[in-house]
Short mmCIF file of C-alpha atoms in Angstrom, two decimals:
data_model
loop_
_atom_site.label_atom_id
_atom_site.label_comp_id
_atom_site.label_asym_id
_atom_site.label_seq_id
_atom_site.Cartn_x
_atom_site.Cartn_y
_atom_site.Cartn_z
CA MET C 1 13.89 11.50 9.98
CA SER C 2 17.43 12.11 11.21
CA GLY C 3 18.08 10.38 14.52
CA GLN C 4 14.81 8.48 14.46
CA HIS C 5 14.96 4.74 15.09
CA ILE C 6 12.42 2.95 12.90
CA ALA C 7 11.43 -0.63 13.63
CA PHE C 8 9.29 -2.94 11.54
CA ILE C 9 7.20 -5.83 12.75
CA GLY C 10 7.17 -7.93 9.60
CA GLY C 11 9.79 -7.97 6.88
CA GLY C 12 7.73 -9.09 3.88
CA ASN C 13 7.38 -7.30 0.57
CA MET C 14 6.04 -4.01 1.89
CA GLY C 15 8.41 -3.90 4.84
CA ARG C 16 11.31 -4.58 2.50
CA ALA C 17 10.14 -1.87 0.09
CA LEU C 18 9.93 0.70 2.88
CA ILE C 19 13.37 -0.23 4.19
CA SER C 20 14.87 0.07 0.71
CA GLY C 21 13.15 3.42 0.16
CA LEU C 22 14.24 4.83 3.50
CA LEU C 23 17.86 3.82 2.92
CA ALA C 24 17.74 5.37 -0.57
CA ARG C 25 16.60 8.61 1.05
CA GLY C 26 19.53 8.65 3.42
CA ALA C 27 18.37 6.72 6.48
CA ALA C 28 21.25 5.08 8.35
CA PRO C 29 21.15 1.26 8.43
CA ALA C 30 21.90 1.43 12.15
CA GLY C 31 18.61 3.25 12.66
CA LEU C 32 16.47 0.48 11.17
CA PHE C 33 15.41 -2.73 12.92
CA VAL C 34 13.16 -5.54 11.69
CA ALA C 35 11.44 -8.27 13.65
CA GLU C 36 10.64 -11.16 11.31
CA PRO C 37 9.82 -14.76 12.33
CA HIS C 38 10.88 -16.35 9.03
CA ALA C 39 14.61 -16.98 9.32
CA PRO C 40 15.50 -16.89 5.58
CA THR C 41 13.64 -13.57 5.18
CA ARG C 42 15.31 -12.17 8.27
CA GLU C 43 18.75 -13.24 7.07
CA ALA C 44 18.15 -11.76 3.61
CA LEU C 45 17.19 -8.39 5.10
CA ALA C 46 20.31 -8.30 7.25
CA ARG C 47 22.51 -9.34 4.33
CA ASP C 48 20.99 -7.04 1.70
CA PHE C 49 20.58 -3.89 3.78
CA GLY C 50 22.99 -4.21 6.72
CA ILE C 51 20.22 -3.55 9.25
CA ARG C 52 19.49 -5.11 12.64
CA THR C 53 17.06 -8.03 12.65
CA SER C 54 15.48 -10.24 15.27
CA ALA C 55 12.86 -12.91 15.70
CA ASP C 56 11.68 -11.06 18.83
CA ASN C 57 8.97 -8.44 18.24
CA ALA C 58 9.44 -6.91 21.68
CA GLU C 59 13.15 -6.38 21.04
CA ALA C 60 12.39 -4.39 17.91
CA ALA C 61 9.62 -2.37 19.58
CA ALA C 62 11.87 -1.50 22.51
CA ALA C 63 14.32 0.17 20.12
CA ALA C 64 11.73 2.14 18.16
CA ASP C 65 10.83 5.80 17.92
CA ILE C 66 8.58 4.76 15.02
CA LEU C 67 7.07 1.26 14.85
CA VAL C 68 5.64 0.07 11.53
CA LEU C 69 3.19 -2.82 11.80
CA ALA C 70 3.55 -4.73 8.53
CA VAL C 71 1.75 -7.98 9.36
CA LYS C 72 -1.41 -9.57 8.00
CA PRO C 73 -4.67 -8.21 9.46
CA GLN C 74 -5.62 -11.64 10.79
CA LEU C 75 -2.41 -11.77 12.85
CA MET C 76 -2.41 -8.21 14.16
CA ALA C 77 -4.06 -8.81 17.54
CA GLN C 78 -1.78 -11.70 18.51
CA VAL C 79 1.30 -9.77 17.37
CA VAL C 80 0.54 -6.36 18.89
CA ALA C 81 -1.26 -7.07 22.16
CA PRO C 82 1.82 -8.68 23.81
CA LEU C 83 3.82 -5.54 23.00
CA ALA C 84 1.62 -3.28 25.17
CA PRO C 85 4.07 -3.12 28.12
CA VAL C 86 6.95 -2.13 25.82
CA LEU C 87 4.81 0.40 23.97
CA ALA C 88 3.60 1.94 27.23
CA GLU C 89 7.20 2.55 28.25
CA ARG C 90 8.59 3.62 24.89
CA ARG C 91 5.49 5.33 23.39
CA PRO C 92 6.68 5.20 19.77
CA LEU C 93 4.62 6.44 16.86
CA VAL C 94 2.81 3.31 15.61
CA ILE C 95 1.99 3.10 11.90
CA SER C 96 -0.26 0.26 10.79
CA ILE C 97 -0.29 -0.70 7.11
CA ALA C 98 -2.79 -3.54 7.58
CA ALA C 99 -6.08 -3.38 5.69
CA GLY C 100 -9.23 -3.23 7.78
CA ILE C 101 -7.66 -2.89 11.24
CA ARG C 102 -9.41 0.01 12.98
CA LEU C 103 -7.78 2.61 15.19
CA ALA C 104 -10.00 1.54 18.08
CA SER C 105 -8.57 -1.97 17.92
CA LEU C 106 -5.01 -0.67 17.61
CA ALA C 107 -5.53 1.60 20.61
CA ALA C 108 -6.89 -1.28 22.68
CA TRP C 109 -3.89 -3.47 21.85
CA CYS C 110 -1.21 -0.76 22.08
CA GLY C 111 -2.52 0.95 25.19
CA ALA C 112 -3.39 4.54 26.02
CA GLY C 113 -1.13 7.39 24.97
CA VAL C 114 0.54 5.69 22.00
CA PRO C 115 0.23 7.90 18.88
CA LEU C 116 -1.33 6.03 15.98
CA VAL C 117 -1.53 6.43 12.20
CA ARG C 118 -3.20 4.12 9.70
CA ALA C 119 -1.57 3.87 6.29
CA MET C 120 -2.57 2.05 3.14
CA PRO C 121 0.25 1.79 0.58
CA ASN C 122 -0.04 -0.15 -2.65
CA ARG C 123 2.16 -2.67 -4.41
CA PRO C 124 3.91 -0.21 -6.80
CA ALA C 125 5.74 0.84 -3.63
CA LEU C 126 8.00 -2.12 -4.47
CA CYS C 127 9.46 -0.04 -7.33
CA GLY C 128 9.18 3.36 -5.61
CA ALA C 129 6.04 4.32 -7.53
CA GLY C 130 3.43 3.70 -4.85
CA ILE C 131 0.84 5.92 -3.28
CA THR C 132 -0.24 5.74 0.36
CA GLY C 133 -3.45 6.94 1.97
CA LEU C 134 -3.00 8.09 5.57
CA HIS C 135 -5.38 8.78 8.45
CA ALA C 136 -4.76 9.67 12.07
CA PRO C 137 -7.05 10.35 15.03
CA THR C 138 -7.36 13.94 16.22
CA ASP C 139 -5.12 13.30 19.24
CA THR C 140 -2.15 12.24 17.11
CA PRO C 141 0.26 15.22 17.23
CA ALA C 142 1.13 17.09 14.04
CA ALA C 143 4.79 16.13 14.43
CA ALA C 144 3.84 12.44 14.53
CA ARG C 145 1.75 12.86 11.38
CA GLN C 146 4.72 14.46 9.64
CA ARG C 147 6.97 11.57 10.66
CA ALA C 148 4.43 9.03 9.38
CA GLU C 149 4.19 10.86 6.08
CA ALA C 150 7.98 10.94 5.77
CA VAL C 151 8.19 7.18 6.28
CA MET C 152 5.56 6.37 3.67
CA ALA C 153 6.89 8.96 1.21
CA ALA C 154 9.98 6.77 0.93
CA VAL C 155 8.03 4.56 -1.51
CA GLY C 156 5.94 7.12 -3.41
CA GLU C 157 3.25 9.73 -3.04
CA THR C 158 1.08 10.27 0.03
CA VAL C 159 -2.43 11.62 0.61
CA TRP C 160 -4.31 12.23 3.86
CA VAL C 161 -7.99 11.39 4.29
CA GLY C 162 -10.20 12.97 6.90
CA ARG C 163 -12.31 9.99 7.99
CA GLU C 164 -11.13 6.57 9.02
CA ALA C 165 -13.83 5.00 6.84
CA ASP C 166 -12.10 6.62 3.85
CA ILE C 167 -9.15 4.25 4.32
CA ASP C 168 -11.43 1.42 3.17
CA VAL C 169 -12.07 3.38 -0.03
CA VAL C 170 -8.35 4.08 -0.45
CA THR C 171 -7.78 0.33 -0.11
CA ALA C 172 -10.37 -0.39 -2.79
CA VAL C 173 -9.17 2.27 -5.24
CA SER C 174 -5.37 2.26 -4.93
CA GLY C 175 -4.50 -0.61 -2.60
CA SER C 176 -6.32 -3.18 -4.74
CA GLY C 177 -6.24 -0.99 -7.85
CA PRO C 178 -3.06 -2.35 -9.47
CA ALA C 179 -4.74 -5.74 -9.80
CA TYR C 180 -7.56 -4.17 -11.81
CA PHE C 181 -5.10 -2.68 -14.29
CA PHE C 182 -3.14 -5.93 -14.48
CA LEU C 183 -6.37 -7.80 -15.24
CA LEU C 184 -7.20 -5.39 -18.05
CA ALA C 185 -3.69 -5.71 -19.50
CA GLU C 186 -3.90 -9.49 -19.18
CA GLN C 187 -7.17 -9.49 -21.10
CA LEU C 188 -5.73 -7.22 -23.80
CA ALA C 189 -2.79 -9.59 -24.24
CA GLN C 190 -5.04 -12.66 -24.38
CA ASN C 191 -7.28 -11.07 -26.99
CA GLY C 192 -4.32 -9.94 -29.05
CA THR C 193 -3.22 -13.58 -29.11
CA ARG C 194 -6.76 -14.72 -29.91
CA LEU C 195 -6.75 -12.46 -32.96
CA GLY C 196 -3.45 -13.75 -34.30
CA LEU C 197 -0.54 -12.04 -32.57
CA GLU C 198 2.31 -14.08 -31.17
CA PRO C 199 1.77 -14.39 -27.38
CA ALA C 200 5.06 -12.67 -26.57
CA THR C 201 4.21 -9.78 -28.89
CA ALA C 202 0.72 -9.38 -27.45
CA HIS C 203 2.11 -9.43 -23.91
CA ARG C 204 4.77 -6.84 -24.73
CA LEU C 205 2.19 -4.55 -26.35
CA ALA C 206 -0.17 -4.81 -23.37
CA VAL C 207 2.51 -4.23 -20.72
CA ALA C 208 4.09 -1.29 -22.57
CA THR C 209 0.65 0.26 -23.05
CA LEU C 210 -0.14 -0.13 -19.35
CA TYR C 211 3.14 1.55 -18.43
CA GLY C 212 2.83 4.30 -21.03
CA ALA C 213 -0.74 5.15 -20.08
CA GLY C 214 0.35 5.51 -16.46
CA CYS C 215 3.19 7.81 -17.50
CA LEU C 216 0.83 10.00 -19.53
CA ALA C 217 -1.66 10.16 -16.66
CA SER C 218 1.07 11.31 -14.28
CA LEU C 219 2.09 14.23 -16.48
CA GLY C 220 0.52 17.67 -16.48
CA ASP C 221 -2.82 18.08 -14.76
CA GLY C 222 -3.71 14.38 -14.92
CA ASP C 223 -7.19 15.08 -16.33
CA LEU C 224 -8.23 11.50 -17.11
CA ALA C 225 -11.32 12.44 -19.11
CA ARG C 226 -9.25 14.76 -21.33
CA LEU C 227 -6.55 12.14 -21.81
CA ARG C 228 -9.17 9.60 -22.82
CA ALA C 229 -10.72 12.07 -25.25
CA GLU C 230 -7.35 12.82 -26.82
CA VAL C 231 -6.92 9.14 -27.68
CA THR C 232 -10.46 8.86 -29.03
CA SER C 233 -10.74 10.09 -32.62
CA LYS C 234 -14.31 10.61 -33.82
CA GLY C 235 -15.42 7.61 -35.85
CA GLY C 236 -12.21 5.75 -35.09
CA THR C 237 -11.20 2.44 -33.55
CA THR C 238 -10.95 3.70 -29.96
CA GLU C 239 -14.42 5.22 -30.12
CA ALA C 240 -15.81 1.88 -31.32
CA ALA C 241 -14.09 0.03 -28.47
CA LEU C 242 -15.26 2.49 -25.81
CA ARG C 243 -18.81 2.34 -27.12
CA SER C 244 -18.71 -1.43 -26.71
CA LEU C 245 -17.50 -1.04 -23.11
CA GLU C 246 -20.31 1.43 -22.39
CA LEU C 247 -22.90 -0.96 -23.79
CA ALA C 248 -21.49 -3.66 -21.53
CA GLN C 249 -22.03 -1.36 -18.52
CA PHE C 250 -18.30 -1.12 -17.84
CA GLY C 251 -18.85 1.65 -15.28
CA ASP C 252 -21.23 -0.55 -13.30
CA VAL C 253 -18.72 -3.43 -13.36
CA VAL C 254 -15.99 -1.20 -11.92
CA ALA C 255 -18.36 0.23 -9.30
CA ALA C 256 -19.31 -3.28 -8.19
CA ALA C 257 -15.64 -4.27 -7.91
CA VAL C 258 -14.75 -1.23 -5.80
CA ASP C 259 -17.80 -1.77 -3.59
CA ALA C 260 -16.80 -5.39 -3.04
CA ALA C 261 -13.30 -4.36 -1.98
CA VAL C 262 -14.64 -1.74 0.43
CA GLN C 263 -17.01 -4.29 1.95
CA ARG C 264 -14.21 -6.81 2.40
CA GLY C 265 -12.12 -4.21 4.21
CA ARG C 266 -14.96 -3.62 6.63
CA GLU C 267 -15.36 -7.37 7.16
CA LEU C 268 -11.68 -7.64 8.05
CA ALA C 269 -12.25 -5.04 10.75
CA GLU C 270 -15.04 -7.14 12.25
CA VAL C 271 -12.82 -10.24 12.33
CA ALA C 272 -9.92 -8.43 14.04
#
């Protein structure tokens, strides 16, 4: 990434996480530029990271070798389409981290010849523990793919998927996934309180268990079925709890949730 100028359109949570991660990996503040309409956010980015900021999207794009689009899907068209003249001249690598926005739409707004990559990070990127799914069209050069991967690796792991439709599944599994785990931990804490624990104690137990389970899953081969079996003693408390979840069709509940997230991602594409 040495010598590459990276600009962000949007300086919200994910933009801020990427900037922080890139600087931690040795990027020079002078090589980063953020366009952000919200003045307090813009000022905080300049103050905290010593990077260039502007309220003008075109100014940021004109300075970019890599342009990261970190705006809401519903705003993407009105933000990107006016940049087409700048992008045609500069031809930066454009990385979109917006859910549901298809490459065909990005190509129409950016103009011909602009290399594109779609990326779907998740919220643990805010603490450097994210994972990002990436997809690029066949005409995106290998060097551009490598640069996109390097940018997103600043906040965690990366994986490439072969079909653009797979990004909707990535969104449903890992993009939305942290909320599923938080909901489970929230329910564990609430039920611990229901059964007599102090609320603070129940919350601490649930959060530490969520964190510890994630740590265990990240070690070794990550075989989730084996890890689950190792916690489940025959005739014990865990087996009783898992049997109850099976009887409640827990697998079907999760499948329905993931399907709903995938469908919503596809609806966002239709709206864009």
